Amino acid sequence: MTDLEYKIGYTFKNQDVLSEALTHSSYSNEHKGKMNCNERLEFLGDSVLSLIVTNYIFRNFEQLPEGDLTQLRASLVCEKTLYKFAKQIDLGRFIKMSRGERHGGGADRPSILSDAFEALIAAIFLDGGYEMAHEFVMGFITTEIKQLNKKPIKDYKTTLQEIVQKNPGERLEYRLIGESGPDHDRHFVAEVLLNSNSIGKGGGRSKKEAEQQAAREALELMGY
């Protein structure tokens, strides 16, 4: 059993899938692609994580409407939270990355650690099945929910920004597209654009509220 397996309480039958989950693209590139990086596993892990969290909060927060469930889920699977989970198991120490990446602080970079955490979830899922992945994820999620005090996050714009930031180069912007009503009861309509493409619209009694509702719609359309 490796140190990481001891920390997470799971022993892999297939060590190759664990090795792939811990291989950053910089390491794979440094070794001329002889080892697969963890990007494909990260893709799978993101979906497995979302399913586990969605199922849990749907069953345990019956009083919450869809919008609040979306925000609670987003707060539990965002980069900031996954980075915290990764730090709890000292994941950065086990990730294989290029010398330059490690010397540049890669072992403590939120994007790298959160991606590797998702890849680790996928590795457990492939090696041990859904139940083992579920057990691993819930060991973090139940504690996090208690810390959130069961209060869903209402800042849709911040949550959307954190999700988009996981993909370098993508850009969010908000645009006011409508305004109506008398001065004492104005109604604003805003849209949020991702790389100049509209991904959500919303209205409210202020520009800020309209932007929040636009971000909320975008999150829903993105499955968060």
PDB file of C-alpha atoms in Angstrom:
ATOM      1  CA  MET A   1       0.000   0.000   0.000  1.00  0.00           C
ATOM      2  CA  THR A   2       1.349   3.411  -0.977  1.00  0.00           C
ATOM      3  CA  ASP A   3       1.240   6.433   1.314  1.00  0.00           C
ATOM      4  CA  LEU A   4      -1.582   7.928  -0.730  1.00  0.00           C
ATOM      5  CA  GLU A   5      -3.625   4.733  -0.614  1.00  0.00           C
ATOM      6  CA  TYR A   6      -3.228   4.735   3.150  1.00  0.00           C
ATOM      7  CA  LYS A   7      -4.400   8.346   3.339  1.00  0.00           C
ATOM      8  CA  ILE A   8      -7.514   7.758   1.226  1.00  0.00           C
ATOM      9  CA  GLY A   9      -8.335   4.351   2.691  1.00  0.00           C
ATOM     10  CA  TYR A  10      -8.434   2.554  -0.631  1.00  0.00           C
ATOM     11  CA  THR A  11      -5.992   0.076  -2.187  1.00  0.00           C
ATOM     12  CA  PHE A  12      -5.903  -0.110  -5.970  1.00  0.00           C
ATOM     13  CA  LYS A  13      -6.020  -3.439  -7.740  1.00  0.00           C
ATOM     14  CA  ASN A  14      -4.714  -1.728 -10.874  1.00  0.00           C
ATOM     15  CA  GLN A  15      -1.809   0.546  -9.991  1.00  0.00           C
ATOM     16  CA  ASP A  16      -1.616   1.823 -13.559  1.00  0.00           C
ATOM     17  CA  VAL A  17      -4.897   3.718 -13.242  1.00  0.00           C
ATOM     18  CA  LEU A  18      -3.661   5.335 -10.033  1.00  0.00           C
ATOM     19  CA  SER A  19      -0.408   6.305 -11.741  1.00  0.00           C
ATOM     20  CA  GLU A  20      -2.314   7.893 -14.618  1.00  0.00           C
ATOM     21  CA  ALA A  21      -4.516   9.853 -12.216  1.00  0.00           C
ATOM     22  CA  LEU A  22      -1.401  11.322 -10.636  1.00  0.00           C
ATOM     23  CA  THR A  23       0.337  12.248 -13.910  1.00  0.00           C
ATOM     24  CA  HIS A  24       0.148  15.915 -14.859  1.00  0.00           C
ATOM     25  CA  SER A  25       0.364  16.850 -18.540  1.00  0.00           C
ATOM     26  CA  SER A  26       3.710  18.590 -17.960  1.00  0.00           C
ATOM     27  CA  TYR A  27       5.244  15.287 -16.834  1.00  0.00           C
ATOM     28  CA  SER A  28       3.791  13.428 -19.804  1.00  0.00           C
ATOM     29  CA  ASN A  29       5.142  16.082 -22.180  1.00  0.00           C
ATOM     30  CA  GLU A  30       8.539  16.021 -20.498  1.00  0.00           C
ATOM     31  CA  HIS A  31       8.690  12.280 -21.136  1.00  0.00           C
ATOM     32  CA  LYS A  32       7.511  12.666 -24.743  1.00  0.00           C
ATOM     33  CA  GLY A  33       4.069  11.208 -24.137  1.00  0.00           C
ATOM     34  CA  LYS A  34       5.297   7.829 -22.868  1.00  0.00           C
ATOM     35  CA  MET A  35       2.854   8.150 -19.966  1.00  0.00           C
ATOM     36  CA  ASN A  36      -0.788   9.199 -20.263  1.00  0.00           C
ATOM     37  CA  CYS A  37      -1.654  12.354 -18.337  1.00  0.00           C
ATOM     38  CA  ASN A  38      -4.702  12.587 -16.100  1.00  0.00           C
ATOM     39  CA  GLU A  39      -6.844  14.847 -18.300  1.00  0.00           C
ATOM     40  CA  ARG A  40      -9.178  12.083 -19.531  1.00  0.00           C
ATOM     41  CA  LEU A  41      -9.630  10.785 -15.997  1.00  0.00           C
ATOM     42  CA  GLU A  42     -10.330  14.330 -14.829  1.00  0.00           C
ATOM     43  CA  PHE A  43     -13.141  14.501 -17.400  1.00  0.00           C
ATOM     44  CA  LEU A  44     -14.692  11.294 -16.071  1.00  0.00           C
ATOM     45  CA  GLY A  45     -14.129  12.209 -12.443  1.00  0.00           C
ATOM     46  CA  ASP A  46     -15.947  15.492 -12.877  1.00  0.00           C
ATOM     47  CA  SER A  47     -19.096  13.631 -13.968  1.00  0.00           C
ATOM     48  CA  VAL A  48     -18.825  10.961 -11.265  1.00  0.00           C
ATOM     49  CA  LEU A  49     -18.373  13.646  -8.609  1.00  0.00           C
ATOM     50  CA  SER A  50     -21.349  15.622  -9.905  1.00  0.00           C
ATOM     51  CA  LEU A  51     -23.574  12.528  -9.884  1.00  0.00           C
ATOM     52  CA  ILE A  52     -22.610  11.585  -6.326  1.00  0.00           C
ATOM     53  CA  VAL A  53     -23.113  15.084  -4.983  1.00  0.00           C
ATOM     54  CA  THR A  54     -26.336  15.674  -6.925  1.00  0.00           C
ATOM     55  CA  ASN A  55     -27.848  12.409  -5.708  1.00  0.00           C
ATOM     56  CA  TYR A  56     -26.903  13.146  -2.106  1.00  0.00           C
ATOM     57  CA  ILE A  57     -28.229  16.685  -1.883  1.00  0.00           C
ATOM     58  CA  PHE A  58     -31.402  15.794  -3.840  1.00  0.00           C
ATOM     59  CA  ARG A  59     -32.245  13.126  -1.281  1.00  0.00           C
ATOM     60  CA  ASN A  60     -31.153  15.023   1.819  1.00  0.00           C
ATOM     61  CA  PHE A  61     -32.327  18.577   1.119  1.00  0.00           C
ATOM     62  CA  GLU A  62     -35.951  18.032   0.121  1.00  0.00           C
ATOM     63  CA  GLN A  63     -36.897  21.534   1.257  1.00  0.00           C
ATOM     64  CA  LEU A  64     -34.595  23.275  -1.233  1.00  0.00           C
ATOM     65  CA  PRO A  65     -35.856  24.421  -4.655  1.00  0.00           C
ATOM     66  CA  GLU A  66     -33.928  23.637  -7.821  1.00  0.00           C
ATOM     67  CA  GLY A  67     -32.030  26.916  -7.901  1.00  0.00           C
ATOM     68  CA  ASP A  68     -30.710  26.500  -4.359  1.00  0.00           C
ATOM     69  CA  LEU A  69     -29.803  22.868  -5.001  1.00  0.00           C
ATOM     70  CA  THR A  70     -27.837  24.043  -8.041  1.00  0.00           C
ATOM     71  CA  GLN A  71     -25.925  26.527  -5.921  1.00  0.00           C
ATOM     72  CA  LEU A  72     -25.241  24.063  -3.127  1.00  0.00           C
ATOM     73  CA  ARG A  73     -23.869  21.580  -5.648  1.00  0.00           C
ATOM     74  CA  ALA A  74     -21.766  24.251  -7.338  1.00  0.00           C
ATOM     75  CA  SER A  75     -20.217  25.254  -4.017  1.00  0.00           C
ATOM     76  CA  LEU A  76     -19.319  21.615  -3.300  1.00  0.00           C
ATOM     77  CA  VAL A  77     -17.679  20.804  -6.651  1.00  0.00           C
ATOM     78  CA  CYS A  78     -15.950  24.106  -7.471  1.00  0.00           C
ATOM     79  CA  GLU A  79     -12.179  24.414  -7.754  1.00  0.00           C
ATOM     80  CA  LYS A  80     -11.838  26.122  -4.366  1.00  0.00           C
ATOM     81  CA  THR A  81     -13.547  23.240  -2.547  1.00  0.00           C
ATOM     82  CA  LEU A  82     -11.771  20.475  -4.463  1.00  0.00           C
ATOM     83  CA  TYR A  83      -8.459  22.200  -3.787  1.00  0.00           C
ATOM     84  CA  LYS A  84      -9.247  22.069  -0.075  1.00  0.00           C
ATOM     85  CA  PHE A  85     -10.073  18.363  -0.318  1.00  0.00           C
ATOM     86  CA  ALA A  86      -6.824  17.697  -2.180  1.00  0.00           C
ATOM     87  CA  LYS A  87      -4.843  19.543   0.483  1.00  0.00           C
ATOM     88  CA  GLN A  88      -6.414  17.378   3.181  1.00  0.00           C
ATOM     89  CA  ILE A  89      -4.746  14.302   1.698  1.00  0.00           C
ATOM     90  CA  ASP A  90      -1.560  16.143   0.701  1.00  0.00           C
ATOM     91  CA  LEU A  91      -2.270  15.227  -2.927  1.00  0.00           C
ATOM     92  CA  GLY A  92       0.279  17.639  -4.360  1.00  0.00           C
ATOM     93  CA  ARG A  93       3.097  15.538  -2.917  1.00  0.00           C
ATOM     94  CA  PHE A  94       2.066  12.571  -5.052  1.00  0.00           C
ATOM     95  CA  ILE A  95       1.408  14.250  -8.409  1.00  0.00           C
ATOM     96  CA  LYS A  96       4.023  13.602 -11.078  1.00  0.00           C
ATOM     97  CA  MET A  97       4.828  16.822 -12.901  1.00  0.00           C
ATOM     98  CA  SER A  98       7.750  18.321 -14.781  1.00  0.00           C
ATOM     99  CA  ARG A  99      10.676  19.727 -12.826  1.00  0.00           C
ATOM    100  CA  GLY A 100       9.817  23.216 -14.012  1.00  0.00           C
ATOM    101  CA  GLU A 101       6.177  22.888 -12.953  1.00  0.00           C
ATOM    102  CA  ARG A 102       7.093  21.633  -9.501  1.00  0.00           C
ATOM    103  CA  HIS A 103       9.758  24.306  -9.002  1.00  0.00           C
ATOM    104  CA  GLY A 104       7.176  26.884 -10.063  1.00  0.00           C
ATOM    105  CA  GLY A 105       4.829  25.855  -7.268  1.00  0.00           C
ATOM    106  CA  GLY A 106       2.702  23.433  -9.249  1.00  0.00           C
ATOM    107  CA  ALA A 107       2.300  21.073  -6.313  1.00  0.00           C
ATOM    108  CA  ASP A 108       0.237  23.750  -4.556  1.00  0.00           C
ATOM    109  CA  ARG A 109      -1.573  25.230  -7.553  1.00  0.00           C
ATOM    110  CA  PRO A 110      -5.373  25.043  -7.088  1.00  0.00           C
ATOM    111  CA  SER A 111      -6.102  24.151 -10.721  1.00  0.00           C
ATOM    112  CA  ILE A 112      -3.625  21.259 -10.729  1.00  0.00           C
ATOM    113  CA  LEU A 113      -4.722  19.870  -7.367  1.00  0.00           C
ATOM    114  CA  SER A 114      -8.445  20.148  -8.048  1.00  0.00           C
ATOM    115  CA  ASP A 115      -8.033  18.465 -11.446  1.00  0.00           C
ATOM    116  CA  ALA A 116      -5.961  15.669  -9.905  1.00  0.00           C
ATOM    117  CA  PHE A 117      -8.595  15.166  -7.213  1.00  0.00           C
ATOM    118  CA  GLU A 118     -11.229  14.636  -9.912  1.00  0.00           C
ATOM    119  CA  ALA A 119      -8.879  12.248 -11.715  1.00  0.00           C
ATOM    120  CA  LEU A 120      -8.412  10.320  -8.468  1.00  0.00           C
ATOM    121  CA  ILE A 121     -12.186   9.969  -8.120  1.00  0.00           C
ATOM    122  CA  ALA A 122     -12.322   8.545 -11.644  1.00  0.00           C
ATOM    123  CA  ALA A 123      -9.478   6.136 -10.887  1.00  0.00           C
ATOM    124  CA  ILE A 124     -11.304   4.796  -7.828  1.00  0.00           C
ATOM    125  CA  PHE A 125     -14.509   4.530  -9.878  1.00  0.00           C
ATOM    126  CA  LEU A 126     -12.790   2.533 -12.630  1.00  0.00           C
ATOM    127  CA  ASP A 127     -10.871   0.326 -10.207  1.00  0.00           C
ATOM    128  CA  GLY A 128     -13.481  -0.307  -7.544  1.00  0.00           C
ATOM    129  CA  GLY A 129     -16.839   0.759  -8.938  1.00  0.00           C
ATOM    130  CA  TYR A 130     -19.396   3.396  -8.064  1.00  0.00           C
ATOM    131  CA  GLU A 131     -19.818   2.393  -4.414  1.00  0.00           C
ATOM    132  CA  MET A 132     -16.128   2.826  -3.642  1.00  0.00           C
ATOM    133  CA  ALA A 133     -16.041   6.195  -5.424  1.00  0.00           C
ATOM    134  CA  HIS A 134     -19.173   7.209  -3.521  1.00  0.00           C
ATOM    135  CA  GLU A 135     -17.622   6.268  -0.183  1.00  0.00           C
ATOM    136  CA  PHE A 136     -14.475   8.231  -0.980  1.00  0.00           C
ATOM    137  CA  VAL A 137     -16.318  11.382  -2.099  1.00  0.00           C
ATOM    138  CA  MET A 138     -18.816  11.395   0.749  1.00  0.00           C
ATOM    139  CA  GLY A 139     -15.982  11.288   3.262  1.00  0.00           C
ATOM    140  CA  PHE A 140     -15.280  14.867   2.185  1.00  0.00           C
ATOM    141  CA  ILE A 141     -18.729  16.101   1.215  1.00  0.00           C
ATOM    142  CA  THR A 142     -20.587  15.415   4.464  1.00  0.00           C
ATOM    143  CA  THR A 143     -18.000  17.349   6.449  1.00  0.00           C
ATOM    144  CA  GLU A 144     -18.044  20.219   3.962  1.00  0.00           C
ATOM    145  CA  ILE A 145     -21.828  20.479   4.099  1.00  0.00           C
ATOM    146  CA  LYS A 146     -21.701  20.740   7.879  1.00  0.00           C
ATOM    147  CA  GLN A 147     -19.184  23.553   7.551  1.00  0.00           C
ATOM    148  CA  LEU A 148     -21.470  25.332   5.090  1.00  0.00           C
ATOM    149  CA  ASN A 149     -24.113  25.084   7.814  1.00  0.00           C
ATOM    150  CA  LYS A 150     -26.561  23.850   5.186  1.00  0.00           C
ATOM    151  CA  LYS A 151     -26.878  27.354   3.768  1.00  0.00           C
ATOM    152  CA  PRO A 152     -26.766  27.359  -0.042  1.00  0.00           C
ATOM    153  CA  ILE A 153     -24.495  29.868  -1.678  1.00  0.00           C
ATOM    154  CA  LYS A 154     -26.384  32.713  -3.365  1.00  0.00           C
ATOM    155  CA  ASP A 155     -23.503  34.338  -5.256  1.00  0.00           C
ATOM    156  CA  TYR A 156     -24.141  32.848  -8.679  1.00  0.00           C
ATOM    157  CA  LYS A 157     -21.652  35.157 -10.414  1.00  0.00           C
ATOM    158  CA  THR A 158     -18.745  34.028  -8.220  1.00  0.00           C
ATOM    159  CA  THR A 159     -19.632  30.373  -8.682  1.00  0.00           C
ATOM    160  CA  LEU A 160     -19.853  30.745 -12.459  1.00  0.00           C
ATOM    161  CA  GLN A 161     -16.522  32.575 -12.534  1.00  0.00           C
ATOM    162  CA  GLU A 162     -14.822  29.791 -10.538  1.00  0.00           C
ATOM    163  CA  ILE A 163     -16.141  27.162 -12.937  1.00  0.00           C
ATOM    164  CA  VAL A 164     -15.082  29.069 -16.051  1.00  0.00           C
ATOM    165  CA  GLN A 165     -11.608  29.753 -14.626  1.00  0.00           C
ATOM    166  CA  LYS A 166     -10.921  26.010 -14.745  1.00  0.00           C
ATOM    167  CA  ASN A 167     -10.479  26.482 -18.517  1.00  0.00           C
ATOM    168  CA  PRO A 168      -7.714  29.023 -19.157  1.00  0.00           C
ATOM    169  CA  GLY A 169      -8.428  31.537 -21.878  1.00  0.00           C
ATOM    170  CA  GLU A 170     -12.201  31.601 -21.536  1.00  0.00           C
ATOM    171  CA  ARG A 171     -13.732  34.994 -20.767  1.00  0.00           C
ATOM    172  CA  LEU A 172     -16.971  36.014 -19.060  1.00  0.00           C
ATOM    173  CA  GLU A 173     -18.686  39.353 -19.429  1.00  0.00           C
ATOM    174  CA  TYR A 174     -22.086  40.783 -18.520  1.00  0.00           C
ATOM    175  CA  ARG A 175     -24.169  43.081 -20.689  1.00  0.00           C
ATOM    176  CA  LEU A 176     -27.311  45.080 -19.912  1.00  0.00           C
ATOM    177  CA  ILE A 177     -29.831  44.347 -22.688  1.00  0.00           C
ATOM    178  CA  GLY A 178     -33.061  45.796 -21.313  1.00  0.00           C
ATOM    179  CA  GLU A 179     -34.415  48.408 -18.953  1.00  0.00           C
ATOM    180  CA  SER A 180     -38.050  49.336 -18.299  1.00  0.00           C
ATOM    181  CA  GLY A 181     -40.512  50.695 -15.764  1.00  0.00           C
ATOM    182  CA  PRO A 182     -40.827  53.964 -13.829  1.00  0.00           C
ATOM    183  CA  ASP A 183     -37.909  55.337 -11.827  1.00  0.00           C
ATOM    184  CA  HIS A 184     -39.254  53.947  -8.536  1.00  0.00           C
ATOM    185  CA  ASP A 185     -39.759  50.446  -9.976  1.00  0.00           C
ATOM    186  CA  ARG A 186     -37.153  49.839 -12.632  1.00  0.00           C
ATOM    187  CA  HIS A 187     -36.664  46.396 -14.165  1.00  0.00           C
ATOM    188  CA  PHE A 188     -33.342  45.423 -15.701  1.00  0.00           C
ATOM    189  CA  VAL A 189     -32.470  42.533 -17.998  1.00  0.00           C
ATOM    190  CA  ALA A 190     -28.887  41.344 -18.374  1.00  0.00           C
ATOM    191  CA  GLU A 191     -27.130  38.551 -20.192  1.00  0.00           C
ATOM    192  CA  VAL A 192     -23.867  36.780 -19.483  1.00  0.00           C
ATOM    193  CA  LEU A 193     -21.535  35.946 -22.346  1.00  0.00           C
ATOM    194  CA  LEU A 194     -18.850  33.305 -22.530  1.00  0.00           C
ATOM    195  CA  ASN A 195     -16.317  34.155 -25.220  1.00  0.00           C
ATOM    196  CA  SER A 196     -18.896  36.536 -26.755  1.00  0.00           C
ATOM    197  CA  ASN A 197     -21.626  33.845 -26.804  1.00  0.00           C
ATOM    198  CA  SER A 198     -24.734  34.398 -24.676  1.00  0.00           C
ATOM    199  CA  ILE A 199     -25.153  31.594 -22.111  1.00  0.00           C
ATOM    200  CA  GLY A 200     -27.766  33.068 -19.807  1.00  0.00           C
ATOM    201  CA  LYS A 201     -30.265  35.880 -19.293  1.00  0.00           C
ATOM    202  CA  GLY A 202     -31.936  37.219 -16.183  1.00  0.00           C
ATOM    203  CA  GLY A 203     -33.934  40.098 -14.787  1.00  0.00           C
ATOM    204  CA  GLY A 204     -34.157  42.031 -11.551  1.00  0.00           C
ATOM    205  CA  ARG A 205     -34.807  45.368  -9.881  1.00  0.00           C
ATOM    206  CA  SER A 206     -31.143  46.297 -10.135  1.00  0.00           C
ATOM    207  CA  LYS A 207     -28.350  45.670 -12.599  1.00  0.00           C
ATOM    208  CA  LYS A 208     -26.555  43.484 -10.040  1.00  0.00           C
ATOM    209  CA  GLU A 209     -29.623  41.343  -9.444  1.00  0.00           C
ATOM    210  CA  ALA A 210     -30.160  40.930 -13.182  1.00  0.00           C
ATOM    211  CA  GLU A 211     -26.554  39.785 -13.593  1.00  0.00           C
ATOM    212  CA  GLN A 212     -26.918  37.311 -10.732  1.00  0.00           C
ATOM    213  CA  GLN A 213     -30.017  35.808 -12.343  1.00  0.00           C
ATOM    214  CA  ALA A 214     -28.252  35.609 -15.705  1.00  0.00           C
ATOM    215  CA  ALA A 215     -25.386  33.733 -14.042  1.00  0.00           C
ATOM    216  CA  ARG A 216     -27.919  31.468 -12.332  1.00  0.00           C
ATOM    217  CA  GLU A 217     -29.495  30.533 -15.665  1.00  0.00           C
ATOM    218  CA  ALA A 218     -26.040  29.882 -17.141  1.00  0.00           C
ATOM    219  CA  LEU A 219     -25.196  27.528 -14.275  1.00  0.00           C
ATOM    220  CA  GLU A 220     -28.436  25.636 -14.762  1.00  0.00           C
ATOM    221  CA  LEU A 221     -27.819  25.267 -18.493  1.00  0.00           C
ATOM    222  CA  MET A 222     -24.307  24.011 -17.739  1.00  0.00           C
ATOM    223  CA  GLY A 223     -25.725  21.366 -15.403  1.00  0.00           C
ATOM    224  CA  TYR A 224     -24.591  22.899 -12.104  1.00  0.00           C
TER     225      TYR A 224
END
